[in-house]
mmCIF file of C-alpha atoms and ligand atoms in Angstrom:
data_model
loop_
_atom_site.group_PDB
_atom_site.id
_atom_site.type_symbol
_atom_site.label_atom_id
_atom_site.label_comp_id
_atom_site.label_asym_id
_atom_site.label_seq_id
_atom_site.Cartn_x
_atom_site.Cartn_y
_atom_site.Cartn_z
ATOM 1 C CA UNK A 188 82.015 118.509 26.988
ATOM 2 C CA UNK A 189 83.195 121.890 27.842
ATOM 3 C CA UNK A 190 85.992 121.733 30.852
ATOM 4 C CA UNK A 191 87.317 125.226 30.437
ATOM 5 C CA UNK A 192 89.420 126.519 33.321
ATOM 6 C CA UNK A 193 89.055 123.075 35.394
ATOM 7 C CA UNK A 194 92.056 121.112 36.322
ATOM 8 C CA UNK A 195 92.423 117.149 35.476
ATOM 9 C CA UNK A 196 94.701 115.452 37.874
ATOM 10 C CA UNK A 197 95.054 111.562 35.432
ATOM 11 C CA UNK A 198 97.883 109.153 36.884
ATOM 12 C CA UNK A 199 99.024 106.700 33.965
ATOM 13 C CA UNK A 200 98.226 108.973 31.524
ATOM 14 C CA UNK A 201 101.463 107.957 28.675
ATOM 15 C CA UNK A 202 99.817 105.208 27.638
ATOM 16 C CA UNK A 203 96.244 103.633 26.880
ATOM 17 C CA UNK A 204 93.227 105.265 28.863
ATOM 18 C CA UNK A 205 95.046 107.264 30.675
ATOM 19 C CA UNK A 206 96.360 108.775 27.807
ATOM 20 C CA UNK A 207 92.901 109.068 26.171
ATOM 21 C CA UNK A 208 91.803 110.961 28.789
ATOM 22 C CA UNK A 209 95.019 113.168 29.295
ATOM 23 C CA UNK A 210 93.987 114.135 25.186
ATOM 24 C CA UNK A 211 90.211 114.573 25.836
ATOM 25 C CA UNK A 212 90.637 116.320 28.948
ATOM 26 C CA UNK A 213 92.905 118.813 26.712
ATOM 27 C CA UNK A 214 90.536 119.210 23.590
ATOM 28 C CA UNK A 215 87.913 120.117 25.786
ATOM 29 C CA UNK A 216 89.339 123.046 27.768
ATOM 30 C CA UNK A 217 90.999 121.763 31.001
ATOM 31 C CA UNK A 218 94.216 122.047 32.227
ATOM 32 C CA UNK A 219 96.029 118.538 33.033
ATOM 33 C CA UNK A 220 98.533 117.481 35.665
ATOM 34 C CA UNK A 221 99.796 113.473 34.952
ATOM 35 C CA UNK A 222 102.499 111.541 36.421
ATOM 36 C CA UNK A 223 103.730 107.877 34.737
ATOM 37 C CA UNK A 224 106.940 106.183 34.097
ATOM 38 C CA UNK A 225 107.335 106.106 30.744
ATOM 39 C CA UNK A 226 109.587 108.650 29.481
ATOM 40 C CA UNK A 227 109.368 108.127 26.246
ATOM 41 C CA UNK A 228 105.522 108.100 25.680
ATOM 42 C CA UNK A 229 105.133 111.001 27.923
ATOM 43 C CA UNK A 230 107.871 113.166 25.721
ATOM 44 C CA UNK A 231 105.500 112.588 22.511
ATOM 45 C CA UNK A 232 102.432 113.654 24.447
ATOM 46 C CA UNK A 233 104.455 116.925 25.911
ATOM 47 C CA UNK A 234 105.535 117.744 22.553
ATOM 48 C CA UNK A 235 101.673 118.094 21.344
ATOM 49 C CA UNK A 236 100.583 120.247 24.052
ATOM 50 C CA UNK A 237 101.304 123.755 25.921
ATOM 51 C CA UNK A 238 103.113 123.677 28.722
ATOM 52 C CA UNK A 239 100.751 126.041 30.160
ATOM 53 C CA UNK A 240 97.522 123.600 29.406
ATOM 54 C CA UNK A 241 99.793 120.116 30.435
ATOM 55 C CA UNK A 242 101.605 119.880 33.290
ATOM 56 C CA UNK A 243 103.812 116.097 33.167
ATOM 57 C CA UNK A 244 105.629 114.599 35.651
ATOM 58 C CA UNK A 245 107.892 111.648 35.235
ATOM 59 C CA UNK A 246 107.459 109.261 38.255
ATOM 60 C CA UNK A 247 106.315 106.077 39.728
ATOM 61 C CA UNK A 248 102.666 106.686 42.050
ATOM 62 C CA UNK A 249 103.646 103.582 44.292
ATOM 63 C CA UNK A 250 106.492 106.166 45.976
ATOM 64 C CA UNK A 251 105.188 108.304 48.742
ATOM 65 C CA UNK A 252 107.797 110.761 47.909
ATOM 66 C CA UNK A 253 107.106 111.345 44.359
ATOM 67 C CA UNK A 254 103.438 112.018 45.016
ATOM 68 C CA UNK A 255 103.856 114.896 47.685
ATOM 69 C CA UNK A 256 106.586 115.776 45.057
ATOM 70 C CA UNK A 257 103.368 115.563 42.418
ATOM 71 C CA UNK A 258 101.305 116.929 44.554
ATOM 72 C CA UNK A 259 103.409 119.749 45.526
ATOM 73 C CA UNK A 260 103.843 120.465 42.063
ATOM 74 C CA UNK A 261 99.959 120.947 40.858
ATOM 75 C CA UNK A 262 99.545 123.070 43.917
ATOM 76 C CA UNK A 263 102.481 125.680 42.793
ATOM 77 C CA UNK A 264 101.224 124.975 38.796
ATOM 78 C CA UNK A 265 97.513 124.876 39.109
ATOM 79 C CA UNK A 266 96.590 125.811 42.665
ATOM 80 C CA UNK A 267 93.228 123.859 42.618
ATOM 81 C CA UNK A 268 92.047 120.820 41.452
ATOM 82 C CA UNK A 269 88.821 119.878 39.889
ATOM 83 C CA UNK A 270 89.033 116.300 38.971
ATOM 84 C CA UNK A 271 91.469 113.462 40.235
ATOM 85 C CA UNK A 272 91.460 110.045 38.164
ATOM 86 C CA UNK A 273 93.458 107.532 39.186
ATOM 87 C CA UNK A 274 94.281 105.563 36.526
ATOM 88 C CA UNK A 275 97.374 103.597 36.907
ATOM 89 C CA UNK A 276 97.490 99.967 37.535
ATOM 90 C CA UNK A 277 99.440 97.203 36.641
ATOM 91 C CA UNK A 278 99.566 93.267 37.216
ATOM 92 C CA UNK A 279 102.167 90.773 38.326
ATOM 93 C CA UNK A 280 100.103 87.559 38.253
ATOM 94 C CA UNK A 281 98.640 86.039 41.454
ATOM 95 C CA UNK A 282 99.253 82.687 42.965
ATOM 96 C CA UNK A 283 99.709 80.073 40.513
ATOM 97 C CA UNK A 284 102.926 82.284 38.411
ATOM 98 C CA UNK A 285 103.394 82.835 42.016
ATOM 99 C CA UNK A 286 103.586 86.466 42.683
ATOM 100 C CA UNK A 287 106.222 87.323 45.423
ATOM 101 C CA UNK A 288 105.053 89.350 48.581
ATOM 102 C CA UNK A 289 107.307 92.496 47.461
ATOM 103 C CA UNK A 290 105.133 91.624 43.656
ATOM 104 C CA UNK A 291 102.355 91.864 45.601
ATOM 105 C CA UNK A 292 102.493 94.818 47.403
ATOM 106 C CA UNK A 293 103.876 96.888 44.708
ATOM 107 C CA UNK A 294 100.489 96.022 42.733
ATOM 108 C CA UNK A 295 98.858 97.473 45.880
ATOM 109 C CA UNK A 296 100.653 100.098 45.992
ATOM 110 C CA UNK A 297 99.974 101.395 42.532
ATOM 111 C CA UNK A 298 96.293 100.385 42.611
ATOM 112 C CA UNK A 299 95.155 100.936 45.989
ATOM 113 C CA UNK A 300 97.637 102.929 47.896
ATOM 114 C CA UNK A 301 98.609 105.868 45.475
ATOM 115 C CA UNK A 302 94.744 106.544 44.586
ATOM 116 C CA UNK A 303 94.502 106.812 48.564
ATOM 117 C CA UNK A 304 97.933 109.216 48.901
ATOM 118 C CA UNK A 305 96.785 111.368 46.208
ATOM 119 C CA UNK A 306 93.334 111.751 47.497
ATOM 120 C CA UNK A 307 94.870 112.824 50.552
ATOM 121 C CA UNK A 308 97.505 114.876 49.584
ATOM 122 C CA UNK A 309 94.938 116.477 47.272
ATOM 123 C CA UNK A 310 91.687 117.117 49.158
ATOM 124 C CA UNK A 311 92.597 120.629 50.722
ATOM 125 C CA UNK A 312 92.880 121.881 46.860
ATOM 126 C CA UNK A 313 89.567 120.671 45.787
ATOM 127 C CA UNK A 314 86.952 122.840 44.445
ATOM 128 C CA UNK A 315 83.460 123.121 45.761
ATOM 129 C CA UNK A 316 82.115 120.867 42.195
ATOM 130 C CA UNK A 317 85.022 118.051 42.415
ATOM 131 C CA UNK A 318 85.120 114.834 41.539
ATOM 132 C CA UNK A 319 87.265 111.627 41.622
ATOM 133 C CA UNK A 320 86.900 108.529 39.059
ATOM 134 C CA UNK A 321 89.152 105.565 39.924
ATOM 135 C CA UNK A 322 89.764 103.355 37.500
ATOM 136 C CA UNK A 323 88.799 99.748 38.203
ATOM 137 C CA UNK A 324 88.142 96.621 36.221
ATOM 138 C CA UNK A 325 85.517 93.862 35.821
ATOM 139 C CA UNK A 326 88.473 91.811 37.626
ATOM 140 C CA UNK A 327 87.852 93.191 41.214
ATOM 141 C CA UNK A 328 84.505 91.366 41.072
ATOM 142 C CA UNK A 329 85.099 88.180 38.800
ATOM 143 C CA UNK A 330 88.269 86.336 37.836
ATOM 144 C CA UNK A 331 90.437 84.291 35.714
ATOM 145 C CA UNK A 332 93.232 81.817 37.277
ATOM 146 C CA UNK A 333 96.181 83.710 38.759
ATOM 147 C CA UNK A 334 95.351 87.400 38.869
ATOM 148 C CA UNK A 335 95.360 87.765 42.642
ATOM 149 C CA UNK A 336 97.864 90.915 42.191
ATOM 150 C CA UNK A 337 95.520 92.792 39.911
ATOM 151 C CA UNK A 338 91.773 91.625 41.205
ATOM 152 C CA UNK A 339 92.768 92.253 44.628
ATOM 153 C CA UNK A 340 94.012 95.714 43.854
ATOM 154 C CA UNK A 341 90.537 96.473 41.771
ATOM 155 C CA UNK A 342 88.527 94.701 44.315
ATOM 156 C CA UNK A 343 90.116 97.207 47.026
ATOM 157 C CA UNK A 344 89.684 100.073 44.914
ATOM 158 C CA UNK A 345 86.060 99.636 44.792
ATOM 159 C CA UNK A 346 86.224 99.249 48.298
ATOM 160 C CA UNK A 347 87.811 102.845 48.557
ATOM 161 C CA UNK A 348 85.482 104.479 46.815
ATOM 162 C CA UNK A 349 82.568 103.778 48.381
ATOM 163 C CA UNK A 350 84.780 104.531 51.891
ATOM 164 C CA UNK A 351 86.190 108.014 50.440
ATOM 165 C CA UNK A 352 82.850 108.111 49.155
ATOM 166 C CA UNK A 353 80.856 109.081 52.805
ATOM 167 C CA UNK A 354 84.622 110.526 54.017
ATOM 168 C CA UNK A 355 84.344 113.258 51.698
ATOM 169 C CA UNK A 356 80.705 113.813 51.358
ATOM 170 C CA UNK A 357 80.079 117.806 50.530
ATOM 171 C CA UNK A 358 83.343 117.871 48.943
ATOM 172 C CA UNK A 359 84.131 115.675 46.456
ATOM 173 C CA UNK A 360 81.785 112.735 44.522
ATOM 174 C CA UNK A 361 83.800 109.520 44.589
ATOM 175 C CA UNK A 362 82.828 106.746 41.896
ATOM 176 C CA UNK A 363 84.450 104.467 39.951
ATOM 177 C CA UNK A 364 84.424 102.890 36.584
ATOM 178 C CA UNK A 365 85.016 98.951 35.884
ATOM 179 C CA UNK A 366 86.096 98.493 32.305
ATOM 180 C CA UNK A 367 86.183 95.051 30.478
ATOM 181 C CA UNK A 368 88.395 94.318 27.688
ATOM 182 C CA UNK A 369 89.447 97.756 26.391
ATOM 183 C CA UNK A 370 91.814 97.753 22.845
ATOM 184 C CA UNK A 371 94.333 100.203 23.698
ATOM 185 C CA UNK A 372 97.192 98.836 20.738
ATOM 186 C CA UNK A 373 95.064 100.543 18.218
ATOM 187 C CA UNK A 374 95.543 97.850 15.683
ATOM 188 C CA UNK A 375 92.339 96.057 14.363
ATOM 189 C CA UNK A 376 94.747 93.397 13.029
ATOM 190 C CA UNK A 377 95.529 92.440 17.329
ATOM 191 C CA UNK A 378 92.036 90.631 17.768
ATOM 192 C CA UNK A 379 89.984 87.976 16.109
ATOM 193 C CA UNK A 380 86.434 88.344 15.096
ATOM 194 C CA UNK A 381 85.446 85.719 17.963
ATOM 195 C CA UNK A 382 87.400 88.734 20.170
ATOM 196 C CA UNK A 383 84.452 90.933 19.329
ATOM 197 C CA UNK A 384 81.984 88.272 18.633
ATOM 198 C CA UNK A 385 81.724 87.074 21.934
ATOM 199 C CA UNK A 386 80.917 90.714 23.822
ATOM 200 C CA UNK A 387 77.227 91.124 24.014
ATOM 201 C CA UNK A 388 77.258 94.488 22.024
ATOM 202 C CA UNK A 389 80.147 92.701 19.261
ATOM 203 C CA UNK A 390 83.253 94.622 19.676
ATOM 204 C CA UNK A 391 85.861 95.209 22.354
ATOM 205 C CA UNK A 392 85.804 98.284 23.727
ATOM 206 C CA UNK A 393 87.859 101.752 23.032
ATOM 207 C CA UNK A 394 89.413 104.312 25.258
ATOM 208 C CA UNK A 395 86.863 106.549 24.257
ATOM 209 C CA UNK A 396 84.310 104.301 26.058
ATOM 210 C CA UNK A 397 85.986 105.183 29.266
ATOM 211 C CA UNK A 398 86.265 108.984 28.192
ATOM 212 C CA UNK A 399 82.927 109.540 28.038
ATOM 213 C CA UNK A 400 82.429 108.051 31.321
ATOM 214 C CA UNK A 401 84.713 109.488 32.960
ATOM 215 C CA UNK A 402 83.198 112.918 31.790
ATOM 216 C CA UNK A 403 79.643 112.089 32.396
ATOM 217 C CA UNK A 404 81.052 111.617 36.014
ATOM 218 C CA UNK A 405 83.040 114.579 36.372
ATOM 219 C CA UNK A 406 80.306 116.765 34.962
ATOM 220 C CA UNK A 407 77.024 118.345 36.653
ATOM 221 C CA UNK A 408 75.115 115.818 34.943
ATOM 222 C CA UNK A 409 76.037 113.331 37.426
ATOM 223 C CA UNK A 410 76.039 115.254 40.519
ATOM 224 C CA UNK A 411 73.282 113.374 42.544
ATOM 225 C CA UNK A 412 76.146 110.041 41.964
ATOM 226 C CA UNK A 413 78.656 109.360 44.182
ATOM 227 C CA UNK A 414 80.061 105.851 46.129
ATOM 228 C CA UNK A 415 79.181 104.197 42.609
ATOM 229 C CA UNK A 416 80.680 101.543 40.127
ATOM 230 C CA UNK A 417 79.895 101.850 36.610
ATOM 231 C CA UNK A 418 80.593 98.692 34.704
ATOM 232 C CA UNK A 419 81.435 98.941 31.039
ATOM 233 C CA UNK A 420 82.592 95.811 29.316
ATOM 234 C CA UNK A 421 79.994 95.690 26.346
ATOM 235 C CA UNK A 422 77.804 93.181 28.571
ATOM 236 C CA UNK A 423 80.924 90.415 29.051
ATOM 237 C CA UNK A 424 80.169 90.563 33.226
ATOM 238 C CA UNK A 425 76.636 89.909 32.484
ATOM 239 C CA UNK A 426 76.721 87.112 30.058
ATOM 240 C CA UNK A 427 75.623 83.097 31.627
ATOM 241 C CA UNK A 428 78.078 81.021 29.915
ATOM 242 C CA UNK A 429 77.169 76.970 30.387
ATOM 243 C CA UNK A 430 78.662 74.373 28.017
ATOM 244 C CA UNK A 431 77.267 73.294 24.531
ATOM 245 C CA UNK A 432 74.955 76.807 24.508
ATOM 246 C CA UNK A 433 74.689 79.770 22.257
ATOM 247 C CA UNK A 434 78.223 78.371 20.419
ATOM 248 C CA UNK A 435 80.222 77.638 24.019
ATOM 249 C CA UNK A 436 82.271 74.797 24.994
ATOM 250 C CA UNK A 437 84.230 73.634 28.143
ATOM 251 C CA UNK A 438 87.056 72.082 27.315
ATOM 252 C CA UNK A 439 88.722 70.575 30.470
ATOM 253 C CA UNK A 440 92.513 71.265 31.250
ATOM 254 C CA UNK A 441 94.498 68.063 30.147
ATOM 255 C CA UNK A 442 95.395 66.159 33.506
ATOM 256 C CA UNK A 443 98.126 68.067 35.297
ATOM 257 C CA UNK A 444 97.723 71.175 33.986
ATOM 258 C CA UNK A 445 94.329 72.223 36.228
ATOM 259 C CA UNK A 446 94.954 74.259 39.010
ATOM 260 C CA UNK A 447 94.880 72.564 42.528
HETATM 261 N N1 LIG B 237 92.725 97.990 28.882
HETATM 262 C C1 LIG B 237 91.859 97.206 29.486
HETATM 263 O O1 LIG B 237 91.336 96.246 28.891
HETATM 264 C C2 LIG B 237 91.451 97.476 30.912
HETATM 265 C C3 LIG B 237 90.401 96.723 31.458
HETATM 266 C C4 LIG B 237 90.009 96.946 32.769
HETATM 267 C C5 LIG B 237 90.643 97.922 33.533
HETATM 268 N N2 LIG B 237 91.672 98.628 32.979
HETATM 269 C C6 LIG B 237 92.323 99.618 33.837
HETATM 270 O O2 LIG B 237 92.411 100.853 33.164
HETATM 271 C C7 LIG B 237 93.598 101.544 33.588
HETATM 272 C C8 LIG B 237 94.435 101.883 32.368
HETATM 273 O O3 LIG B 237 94.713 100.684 31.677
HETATM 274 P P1 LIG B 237 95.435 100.660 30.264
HETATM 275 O O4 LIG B 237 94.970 99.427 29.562
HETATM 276 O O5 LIG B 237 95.306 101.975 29.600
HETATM 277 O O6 LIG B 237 96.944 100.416 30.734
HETATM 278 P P2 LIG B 237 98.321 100.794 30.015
HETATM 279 O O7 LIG B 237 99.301 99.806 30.532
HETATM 280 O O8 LIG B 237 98.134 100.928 28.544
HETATM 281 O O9 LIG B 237 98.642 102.226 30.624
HETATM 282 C C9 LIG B 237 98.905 102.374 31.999
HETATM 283 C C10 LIG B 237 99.846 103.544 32.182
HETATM 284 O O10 LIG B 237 100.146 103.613 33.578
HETATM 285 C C11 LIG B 237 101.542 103.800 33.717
HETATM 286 N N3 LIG B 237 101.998 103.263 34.999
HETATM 287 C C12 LIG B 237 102.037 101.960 35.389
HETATM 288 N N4 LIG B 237 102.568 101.854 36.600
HETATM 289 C C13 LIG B 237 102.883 103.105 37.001
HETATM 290 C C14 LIG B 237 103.486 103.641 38.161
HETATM 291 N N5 LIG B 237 103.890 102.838 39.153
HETATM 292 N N6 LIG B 237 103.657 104.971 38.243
HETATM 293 C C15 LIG B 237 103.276 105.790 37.230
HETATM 294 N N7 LIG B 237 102.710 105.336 36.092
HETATM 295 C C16 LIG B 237 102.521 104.011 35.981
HETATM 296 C C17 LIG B 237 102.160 103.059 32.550
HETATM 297 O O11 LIG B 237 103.482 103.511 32.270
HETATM 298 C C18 LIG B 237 101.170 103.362 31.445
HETATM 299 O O12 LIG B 237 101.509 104.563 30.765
HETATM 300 C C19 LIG B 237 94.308 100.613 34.568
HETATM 301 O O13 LIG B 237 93.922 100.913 35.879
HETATM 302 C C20 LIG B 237 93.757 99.253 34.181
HETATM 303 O O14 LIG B 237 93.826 98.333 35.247
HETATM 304 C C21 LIG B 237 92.095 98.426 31.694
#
């Protein structure tokens, strides 16, 4: 994909996807703002690139502060933007660990409330083409035990999209992007072949997965899309488990242990 002369806004981008996309976005032309907390990964990115193609903030997205401070900045560095993905997200359990109210928000905060900010703080430097991808997850429609925090964060980013979606019709496409189990340690020896097995396509997925997503919806090729959720989770979301098929079995909690 050639992004020459566009601007990537990618929150979270130290680490994982974000990070992926922070490199991809690079290789292929674009200039890149990115804000996350960790110092340290951010450094070893910052060393690889040109200050003039990567522009990194240190910060945490669930301040209102540090993003008009972000967003100040890729005004004065890049004066436009072409593409906003918000990418950061984190989890602090749900009700069973149980997740405090000020746990609680602060999940919100990052997942639902700094993709909102941004967008705001943002919209008067979008181009005519732009586009905004925010990062979901498989959890904001399905579930395991105790992941209030995070589903409910994903859940009301989908939500926002499709809202943003019809607010900003004409000037920016809004969709999103629901990844399943994506391998971000980069170390083959981290999963089991049961891991892979079980996916419908056999293997857990890759940053790159999301890349290319993420570019199909930034580019021209996907201009008649917007207010839409794309899963990819190598089929998991679509797969009818019952008990005793296709090499399943339910194995009930041990008394005590099952959730009330
Ligand atoms: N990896 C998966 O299997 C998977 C599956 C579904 C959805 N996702 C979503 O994809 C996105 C990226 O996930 P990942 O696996 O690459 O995560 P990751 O933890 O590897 O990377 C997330 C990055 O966001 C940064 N970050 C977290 N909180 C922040 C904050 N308050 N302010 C600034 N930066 C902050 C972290 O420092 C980190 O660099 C997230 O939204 C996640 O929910 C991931």
């Amino acid at each position: 994909m050639d992004f020459k002369d566009k601007v990537a806004v990618v929150t979270g981008g130290a680490n994982g996807i974000g990070r992926a996309l922070v490199e991809e976005f690079l290789k292929s032309g674009a200039r890149v703002a990115s804000i996350d907390l960790d110092r340290e990964a951010a450094q070893d990115l910052t060393s690889r690139f040109d200050r003039n193609q990567l522009f990194f903030m240190e910060g945490d997205v669930a301040i209102e502060s540090t993003l008009q401070q972000f967003a100040q900045a890729i005004r004065v560095q890049w004066g436009k933007v072409d593409y906003l993905i918000n990418n950061a997200c984190i989890s602090r359990g749900g009700i069973m660990t149980p997740c405090s109210f000020d746990d609680f928000n602060t999940v919100l905060r990052i997942g639902i409330t700094a993709p909102y900010l941004l967008t705001v703080l943002l919209q008067d430097s979008f181009t005519d083409q732009a586009s905004i991808v925010n990062i979901a997850s498989t959890r904001g429609t399905m579930s395991q035990p105790n992941t209030e925090s995070y589903s409910a964060a994903k859940g009301g980013l989908l939500a926002l999209t499709y809202a943003l979606s019809i607010s900003l019709a004409g000037r920016a496409r809004v969709n999103a992007i629901s990844p399943g189990w994506i391998d971000t340690t980069n170390d083959p020896a981290s999963f089991s072949s049961a891991d892979h097995l079980q996916h419908p396509v056999k293997r857990v997925g890759h940053p790159s997965d999301i890349v290319k997503m993420v570019f199909f919806l930034c580019s021209e090729a996907s201009s008649f899309m917007t207010g839409e959720n794309i899963t990819i989770d190598g089929g998991m979301s679509k797969q009818m488990i019952y008990h005793g098929e296709h090499g399943w079995t339910y194995q009930p909690p041990s008394e005590g242990t099952e959730p009330r």
